[in-house]
mmCIF file of C-alpha atoms and ligand atoms in Angstrom:
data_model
loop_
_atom_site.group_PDB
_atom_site.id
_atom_site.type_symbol
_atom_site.label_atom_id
_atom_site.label_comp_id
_atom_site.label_asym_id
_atom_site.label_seq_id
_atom_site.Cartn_x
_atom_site.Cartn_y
_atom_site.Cartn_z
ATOM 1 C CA UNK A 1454 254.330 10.332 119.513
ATOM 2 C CA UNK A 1455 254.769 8.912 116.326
ATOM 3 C CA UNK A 1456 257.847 9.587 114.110
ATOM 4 C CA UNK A 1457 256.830 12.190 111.061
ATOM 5 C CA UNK A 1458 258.565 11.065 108.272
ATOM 6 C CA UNK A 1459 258.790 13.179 104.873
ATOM 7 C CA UNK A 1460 260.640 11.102 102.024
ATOM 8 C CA UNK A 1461 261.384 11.779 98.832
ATOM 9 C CA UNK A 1462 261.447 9.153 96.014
ATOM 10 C CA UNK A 1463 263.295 10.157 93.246
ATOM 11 C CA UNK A 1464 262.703 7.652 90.742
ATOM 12 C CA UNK A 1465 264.957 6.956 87.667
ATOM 13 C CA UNK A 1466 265.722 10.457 88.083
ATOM 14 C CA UNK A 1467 268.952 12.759 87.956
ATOM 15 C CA UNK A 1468 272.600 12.030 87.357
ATOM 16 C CA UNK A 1469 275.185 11.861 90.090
ATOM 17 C CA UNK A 1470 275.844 15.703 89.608
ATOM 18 C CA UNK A 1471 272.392 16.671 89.796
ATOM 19 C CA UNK A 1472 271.657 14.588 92.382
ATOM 20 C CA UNK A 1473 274.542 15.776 94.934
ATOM 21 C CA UNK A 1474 273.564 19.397 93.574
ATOM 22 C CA UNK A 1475 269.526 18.549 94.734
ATOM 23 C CA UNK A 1476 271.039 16.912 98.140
ATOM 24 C CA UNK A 1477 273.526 19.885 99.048
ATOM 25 C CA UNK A 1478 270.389 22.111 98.357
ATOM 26 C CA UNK A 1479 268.500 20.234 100.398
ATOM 27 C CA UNK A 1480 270.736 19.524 103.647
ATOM 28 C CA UNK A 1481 271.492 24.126 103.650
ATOM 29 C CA UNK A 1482 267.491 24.585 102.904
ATOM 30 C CA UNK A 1483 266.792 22.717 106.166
ATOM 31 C CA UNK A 1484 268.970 24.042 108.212
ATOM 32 C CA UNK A 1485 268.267 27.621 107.378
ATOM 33 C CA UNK A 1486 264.588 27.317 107.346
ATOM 34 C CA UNK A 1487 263.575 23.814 109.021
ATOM 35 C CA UNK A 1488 263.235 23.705 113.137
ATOM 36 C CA UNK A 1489 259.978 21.133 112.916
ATOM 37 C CA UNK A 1490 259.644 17.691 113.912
ATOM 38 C CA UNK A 1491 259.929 15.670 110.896
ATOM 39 C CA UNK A 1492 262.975 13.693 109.455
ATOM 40 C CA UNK A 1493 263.659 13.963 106.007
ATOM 41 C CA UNK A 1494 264.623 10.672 103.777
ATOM 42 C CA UNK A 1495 266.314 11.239 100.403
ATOM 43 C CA UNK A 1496 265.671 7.990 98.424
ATOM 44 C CA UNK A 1497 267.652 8.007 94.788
ATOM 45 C CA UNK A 1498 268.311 5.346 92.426
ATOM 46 C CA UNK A 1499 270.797 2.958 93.518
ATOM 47 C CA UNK A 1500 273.962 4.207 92.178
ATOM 48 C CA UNK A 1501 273.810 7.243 94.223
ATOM 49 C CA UNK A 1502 273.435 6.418 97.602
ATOM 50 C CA UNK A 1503 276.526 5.865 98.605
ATOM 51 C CA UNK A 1504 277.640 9.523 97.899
ATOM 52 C CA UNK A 1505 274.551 10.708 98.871
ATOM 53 C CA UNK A 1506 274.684 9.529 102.442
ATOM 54 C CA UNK A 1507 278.619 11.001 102.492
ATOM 55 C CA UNK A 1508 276.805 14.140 101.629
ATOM 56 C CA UNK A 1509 274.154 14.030 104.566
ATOM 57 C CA UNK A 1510 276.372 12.733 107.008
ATOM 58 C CA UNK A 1511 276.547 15.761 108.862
ATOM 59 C CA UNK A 1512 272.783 16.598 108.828
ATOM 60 C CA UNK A 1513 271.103 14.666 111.265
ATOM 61 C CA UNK A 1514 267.938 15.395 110.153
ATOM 62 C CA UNK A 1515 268.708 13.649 107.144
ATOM 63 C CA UNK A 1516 268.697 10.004 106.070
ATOM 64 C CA UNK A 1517 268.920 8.043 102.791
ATOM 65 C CA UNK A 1518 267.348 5.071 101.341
ATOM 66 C CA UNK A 1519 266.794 2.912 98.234
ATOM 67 C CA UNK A 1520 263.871 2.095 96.000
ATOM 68 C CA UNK A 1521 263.910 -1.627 95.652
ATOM 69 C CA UNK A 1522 266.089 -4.434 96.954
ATOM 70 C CA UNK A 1523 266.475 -7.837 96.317
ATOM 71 C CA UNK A 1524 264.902 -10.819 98.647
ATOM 72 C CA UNK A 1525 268.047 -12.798 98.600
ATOM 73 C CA UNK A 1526 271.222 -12.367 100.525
ATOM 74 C CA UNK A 1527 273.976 -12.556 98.020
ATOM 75 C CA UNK A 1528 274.979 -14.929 94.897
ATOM 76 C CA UNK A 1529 273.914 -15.608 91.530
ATOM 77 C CA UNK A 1530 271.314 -12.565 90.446
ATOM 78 C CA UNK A 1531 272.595 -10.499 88.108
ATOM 79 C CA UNK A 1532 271.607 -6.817 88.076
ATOM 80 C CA UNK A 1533 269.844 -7.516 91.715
ATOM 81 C CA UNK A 1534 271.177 -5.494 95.297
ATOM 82 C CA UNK A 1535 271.449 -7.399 98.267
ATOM 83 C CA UNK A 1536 269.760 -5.090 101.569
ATOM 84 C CA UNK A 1537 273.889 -5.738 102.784
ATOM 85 C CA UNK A 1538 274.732 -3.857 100.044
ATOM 86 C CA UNK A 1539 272.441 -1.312 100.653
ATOM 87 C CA UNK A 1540 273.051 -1.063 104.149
ATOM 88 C CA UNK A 1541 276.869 -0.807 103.240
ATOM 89 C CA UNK A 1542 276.530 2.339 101.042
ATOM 90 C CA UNK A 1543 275.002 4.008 104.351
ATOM 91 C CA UNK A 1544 270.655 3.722 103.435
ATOM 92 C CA UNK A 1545 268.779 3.287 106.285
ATOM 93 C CA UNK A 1546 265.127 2.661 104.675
ATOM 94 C CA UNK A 1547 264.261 0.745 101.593
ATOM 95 C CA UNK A 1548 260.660 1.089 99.771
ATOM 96 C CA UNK A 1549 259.187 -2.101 99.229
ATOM 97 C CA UNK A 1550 256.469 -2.678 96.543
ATOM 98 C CA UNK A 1551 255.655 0.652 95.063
ATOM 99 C CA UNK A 1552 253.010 0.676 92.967
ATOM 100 C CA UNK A 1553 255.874 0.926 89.525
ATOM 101 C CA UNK A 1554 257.682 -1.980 91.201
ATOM 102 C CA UNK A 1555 254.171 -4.128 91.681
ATOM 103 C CA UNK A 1556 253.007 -3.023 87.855
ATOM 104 C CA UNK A 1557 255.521 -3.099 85.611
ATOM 105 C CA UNK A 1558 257.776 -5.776 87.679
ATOM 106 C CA UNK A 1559 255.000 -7.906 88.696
ATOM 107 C CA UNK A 1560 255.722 -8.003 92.403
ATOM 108 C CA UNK A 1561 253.347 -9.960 94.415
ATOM 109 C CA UNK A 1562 252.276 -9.603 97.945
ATOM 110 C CA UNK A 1563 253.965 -12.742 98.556
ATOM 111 C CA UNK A 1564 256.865 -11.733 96.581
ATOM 112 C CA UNK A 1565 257.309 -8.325 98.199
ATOM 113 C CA UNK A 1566 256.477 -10.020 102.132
ATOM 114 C CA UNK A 1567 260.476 -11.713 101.253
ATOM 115 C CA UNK A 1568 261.939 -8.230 100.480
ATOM 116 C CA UNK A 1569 260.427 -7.109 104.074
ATOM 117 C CA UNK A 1570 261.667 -9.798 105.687
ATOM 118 C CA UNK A 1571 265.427 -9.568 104.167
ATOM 119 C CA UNK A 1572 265.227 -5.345 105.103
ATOM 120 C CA UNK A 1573 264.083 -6.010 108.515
ATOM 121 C CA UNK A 1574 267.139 -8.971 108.570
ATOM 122 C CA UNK A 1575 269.382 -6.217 107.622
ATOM 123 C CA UNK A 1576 268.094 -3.989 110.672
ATOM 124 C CA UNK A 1577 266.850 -1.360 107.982
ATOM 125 C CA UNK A 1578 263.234 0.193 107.653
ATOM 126 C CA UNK A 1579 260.956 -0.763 104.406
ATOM 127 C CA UNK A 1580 258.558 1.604 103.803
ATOM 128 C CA UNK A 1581 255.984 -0.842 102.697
ATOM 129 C CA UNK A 1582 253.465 0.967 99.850
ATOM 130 C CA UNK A 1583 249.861 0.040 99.177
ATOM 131 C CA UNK A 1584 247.562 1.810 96.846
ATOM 132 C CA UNK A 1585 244.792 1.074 94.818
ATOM 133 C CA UNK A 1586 243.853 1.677 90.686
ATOM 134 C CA UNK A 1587 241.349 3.653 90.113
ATOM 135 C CA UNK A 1588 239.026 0.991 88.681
ATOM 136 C CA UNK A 1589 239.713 -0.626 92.007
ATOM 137 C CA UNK A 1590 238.384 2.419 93.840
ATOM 138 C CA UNK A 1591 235.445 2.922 91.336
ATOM 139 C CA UNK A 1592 234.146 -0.477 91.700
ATOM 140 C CA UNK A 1593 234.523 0.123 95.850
ATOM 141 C CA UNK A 1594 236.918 -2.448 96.223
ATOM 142 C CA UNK A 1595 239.766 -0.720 97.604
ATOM 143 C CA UNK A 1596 239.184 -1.741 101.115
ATOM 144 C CA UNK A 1597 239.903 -5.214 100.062
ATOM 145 C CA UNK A 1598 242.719 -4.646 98.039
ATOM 146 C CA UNK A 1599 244.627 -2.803 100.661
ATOM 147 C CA UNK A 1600 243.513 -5.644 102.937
ATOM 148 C CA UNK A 1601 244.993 -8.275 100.649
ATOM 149 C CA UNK A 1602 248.335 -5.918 100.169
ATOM 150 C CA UNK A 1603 248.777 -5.278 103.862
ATOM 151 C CA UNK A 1604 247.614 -8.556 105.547
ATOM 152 C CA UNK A 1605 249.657 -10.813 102.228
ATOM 153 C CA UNK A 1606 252.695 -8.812 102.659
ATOM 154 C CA UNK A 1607 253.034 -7.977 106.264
ATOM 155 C CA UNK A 1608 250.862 -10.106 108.829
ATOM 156 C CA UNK A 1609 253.396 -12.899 109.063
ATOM 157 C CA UNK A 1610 255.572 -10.672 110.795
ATOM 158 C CA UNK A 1611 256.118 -11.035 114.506
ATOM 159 C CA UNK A 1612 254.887 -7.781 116.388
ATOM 160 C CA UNK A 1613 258.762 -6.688 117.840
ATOM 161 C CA UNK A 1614 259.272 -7.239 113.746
ATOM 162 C CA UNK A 1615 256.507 -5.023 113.064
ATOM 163 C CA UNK A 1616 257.137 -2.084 115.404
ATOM 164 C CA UNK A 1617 260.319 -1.559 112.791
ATOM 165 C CA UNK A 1618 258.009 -0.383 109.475
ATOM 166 C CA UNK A 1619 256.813 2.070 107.939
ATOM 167 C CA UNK A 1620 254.098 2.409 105.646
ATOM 168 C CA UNK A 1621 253.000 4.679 102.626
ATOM 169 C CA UNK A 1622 249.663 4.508 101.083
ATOM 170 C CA UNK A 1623 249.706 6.025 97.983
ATOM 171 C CA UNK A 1624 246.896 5.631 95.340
ATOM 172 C CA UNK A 1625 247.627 5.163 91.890
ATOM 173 C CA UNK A 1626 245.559 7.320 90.491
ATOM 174 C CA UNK A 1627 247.132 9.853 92.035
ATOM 175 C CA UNK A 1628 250.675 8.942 91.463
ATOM 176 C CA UNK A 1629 251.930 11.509 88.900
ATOM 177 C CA UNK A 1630 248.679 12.734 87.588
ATOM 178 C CA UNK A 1631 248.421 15.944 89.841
ATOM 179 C CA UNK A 1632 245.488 14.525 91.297
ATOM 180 C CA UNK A 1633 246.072 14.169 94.756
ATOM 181 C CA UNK A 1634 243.433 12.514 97.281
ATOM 182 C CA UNK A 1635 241.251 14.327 99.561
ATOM 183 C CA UNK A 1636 242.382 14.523 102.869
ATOM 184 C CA UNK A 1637 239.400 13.033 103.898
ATOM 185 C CA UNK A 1638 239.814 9.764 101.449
ATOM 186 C CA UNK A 1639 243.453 9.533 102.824
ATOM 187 C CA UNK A 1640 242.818 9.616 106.420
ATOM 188 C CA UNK A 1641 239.889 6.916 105.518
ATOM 189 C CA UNK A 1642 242.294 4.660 104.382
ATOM 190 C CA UNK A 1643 245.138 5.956 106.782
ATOM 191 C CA UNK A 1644 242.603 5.048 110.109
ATOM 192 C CA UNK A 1645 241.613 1.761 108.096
ATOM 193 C CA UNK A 1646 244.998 0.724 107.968
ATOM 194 C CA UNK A 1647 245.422 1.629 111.280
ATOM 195 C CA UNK A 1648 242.481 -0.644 112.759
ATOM 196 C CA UNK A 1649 244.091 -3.804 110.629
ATOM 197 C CA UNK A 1650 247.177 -3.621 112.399
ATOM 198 C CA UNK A 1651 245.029 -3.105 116.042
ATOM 199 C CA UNK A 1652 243.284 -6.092 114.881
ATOM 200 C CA UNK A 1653 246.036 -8.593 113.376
ATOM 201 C CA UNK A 1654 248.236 -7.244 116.728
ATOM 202 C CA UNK A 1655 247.048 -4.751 118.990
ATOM 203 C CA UNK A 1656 245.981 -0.757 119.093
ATOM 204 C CA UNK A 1657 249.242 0.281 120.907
ATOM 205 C CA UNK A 1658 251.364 -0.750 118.153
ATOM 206 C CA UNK A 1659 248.614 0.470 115.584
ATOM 207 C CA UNK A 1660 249.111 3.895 117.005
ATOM 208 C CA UNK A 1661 252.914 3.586 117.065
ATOM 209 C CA UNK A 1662 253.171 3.133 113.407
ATOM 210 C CA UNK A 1663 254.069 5.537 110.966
ATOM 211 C CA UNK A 1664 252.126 5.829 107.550
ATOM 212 C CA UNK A 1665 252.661 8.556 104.620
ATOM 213 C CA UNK A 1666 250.859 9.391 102.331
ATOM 214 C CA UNK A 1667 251.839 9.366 98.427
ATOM 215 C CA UNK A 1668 250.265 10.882 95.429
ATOM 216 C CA UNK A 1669 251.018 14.131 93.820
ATOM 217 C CA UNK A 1670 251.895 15.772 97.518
ATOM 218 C CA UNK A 1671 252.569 19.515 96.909
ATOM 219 C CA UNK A 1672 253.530 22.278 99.075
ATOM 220 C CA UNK A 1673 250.054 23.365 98.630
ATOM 221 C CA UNK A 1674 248.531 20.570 99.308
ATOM 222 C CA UNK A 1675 250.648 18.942 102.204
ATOM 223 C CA UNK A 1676 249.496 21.031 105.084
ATOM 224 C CA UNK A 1677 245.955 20.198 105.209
ATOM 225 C CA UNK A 1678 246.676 16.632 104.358
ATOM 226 C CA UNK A 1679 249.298 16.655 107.597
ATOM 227 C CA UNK A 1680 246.952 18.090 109.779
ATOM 228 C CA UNK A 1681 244.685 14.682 109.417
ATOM 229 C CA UNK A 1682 245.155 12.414 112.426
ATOM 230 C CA UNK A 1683 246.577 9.380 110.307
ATOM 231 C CA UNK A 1684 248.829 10.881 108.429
ATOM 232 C CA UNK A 1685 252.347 10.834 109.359
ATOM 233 C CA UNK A 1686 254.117 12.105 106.570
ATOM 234 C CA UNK A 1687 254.759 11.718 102.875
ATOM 235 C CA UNK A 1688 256.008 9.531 99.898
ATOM 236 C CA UNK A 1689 256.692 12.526 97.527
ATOM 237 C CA UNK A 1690 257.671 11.780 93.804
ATOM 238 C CA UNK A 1691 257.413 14.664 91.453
ATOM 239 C CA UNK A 1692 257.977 17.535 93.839
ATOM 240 C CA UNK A 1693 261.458 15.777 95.458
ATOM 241 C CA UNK A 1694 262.929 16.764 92.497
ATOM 242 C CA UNK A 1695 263.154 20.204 93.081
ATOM 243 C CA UNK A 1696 264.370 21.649 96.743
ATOM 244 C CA UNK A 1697 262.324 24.663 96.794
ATOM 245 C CA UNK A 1698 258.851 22.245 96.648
ATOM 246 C CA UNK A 1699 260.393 19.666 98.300
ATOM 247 C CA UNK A 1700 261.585 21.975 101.209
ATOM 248 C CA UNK A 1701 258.507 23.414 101.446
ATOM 249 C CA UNK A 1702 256.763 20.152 102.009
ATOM 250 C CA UNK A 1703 258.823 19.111 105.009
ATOM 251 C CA UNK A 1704 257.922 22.797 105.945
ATOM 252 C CA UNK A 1705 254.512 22.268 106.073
ATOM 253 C CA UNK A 1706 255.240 19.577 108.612
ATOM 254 C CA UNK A 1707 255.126 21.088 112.225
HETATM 255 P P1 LIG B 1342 254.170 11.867 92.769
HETATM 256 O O1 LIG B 1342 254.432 12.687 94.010
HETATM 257 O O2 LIG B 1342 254.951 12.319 91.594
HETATM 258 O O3 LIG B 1342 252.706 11.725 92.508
HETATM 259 O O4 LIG B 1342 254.716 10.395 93.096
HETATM 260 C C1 LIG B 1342 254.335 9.763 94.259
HETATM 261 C C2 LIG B 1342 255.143 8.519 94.417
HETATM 262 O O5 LIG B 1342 254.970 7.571 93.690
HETATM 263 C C3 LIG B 1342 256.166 8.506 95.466
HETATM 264 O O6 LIG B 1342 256.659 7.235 95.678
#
């Protein structure tokens, strides 16, 4: 069985009040109301995590993460965080290359296949994202593009290395604009994903790998695109911002 994973990216988003506020809503929410399957991942910006994980401590369901990291171990980069660092302030995943980060930071494939390699060092779990524009998808060359982000930032891994990721496809166009995909256009992508991994390595691990979906995931939305084969879970921006949707998301995870 594959681990269901529902995550929730909060962007430059809240202040340390709000955010514990969100968190402590959160943690009671899904222990009144939550018996499923799936665990939860609270990913805020960097200056919170440390008293976030304090906060979810207790609630095993719950784990933390960070947004970004650097791809060296320590020294002279101002403003950069190490994957140490993160790991020391309790995170357990870190998101590598979302679609913000590869747009208005510039990060490459090859640039972002460093950061995975200095989170899996660390023993932590990127959630790798890939996603295409929507000029991408109109001229039909999504397939490739995912190709090119998958096999340029991931394929030099080692298989045990492999087995240790997660990944999130999430489409730009429908990153923030309400506009989520189909379920059928995700699980297209989701089972194309799937069959490059079975290719580059080999079916078991293929099936053993957990991949979300992102883009404009609502409660309303989330149960149909959860009941597609492929898809493991969710990226969620917008609605992680609130408990009551972001609740009910995880909800509509069996
Ligand atoms: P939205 O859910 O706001 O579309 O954001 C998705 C996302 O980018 C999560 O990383």
């Amino acid at each position: 069985m594959r681990k269901k994973i529902i995550a929730g990216n909060w962007k430059m988003n809240k202040t340390l009040e709000e955010g514990m506020g969100l968190v402590s809503e959160i943690s009671n929410m899904l222990k009144d109301e939550y018996t499923g399957s799936a665990s939860v991942v609270i990913i805020p910006p960097f200056v919170h995590i440390n008293a976030v994980s304090k906060l979810i401590a207790e609630n095993s369901r719950l784990a933390s993460g960070a947004q970004n990291c650097s791809n060296h171990k320590s020294g002279a980069y101002t403003g950069e965080i190490s994957t140490e660092m993160i790991k020391s302030c309790g995170a357990t995943f870190v998101i590598i290359g979302h679609s913000e980060r590869r747009q208005y930071f510039n990060e490459t494939n090859d640039w972002l296949a460093k950061k995975v390699d200095a989170v899996l060092e660390s023993g932590l779990t990127p959630i790798y994202c890939c996603g295409e524009t929507l000029e991408e998808r109109e001229a039909n060359s999504h397939f490739g593009i995912l190709e090119k982000q998958i096999s340029e930032g991931l394929f030099h891994l080692s298989a045990e290395q492999f087995k240790n990721l997660v990944i999130a496809y999430e489409p730009v166009w429908a990153i923030g604009t309400g506009k989520t995909a189909s379920t059928a256009q995700a699980q297209e992508i989701h089972a194309f994903i799937r069959g490059l991994i079975a290719a580059k390595y080999d079916a078991g691990l293929a099936n053993s790998i957990t991949i979300q979906y992102g883009g404009s995931v609502k409660a309303d939305n989330a149960v149909e695109l959860f009941s597609a084969p492929d898809i493991d879970g969710a990226l969620v921006g917008g609605a992680a911002l609130q408990s009551r949707s972001f609740v009910d998301i995880v909800k509509a995870m069996a």
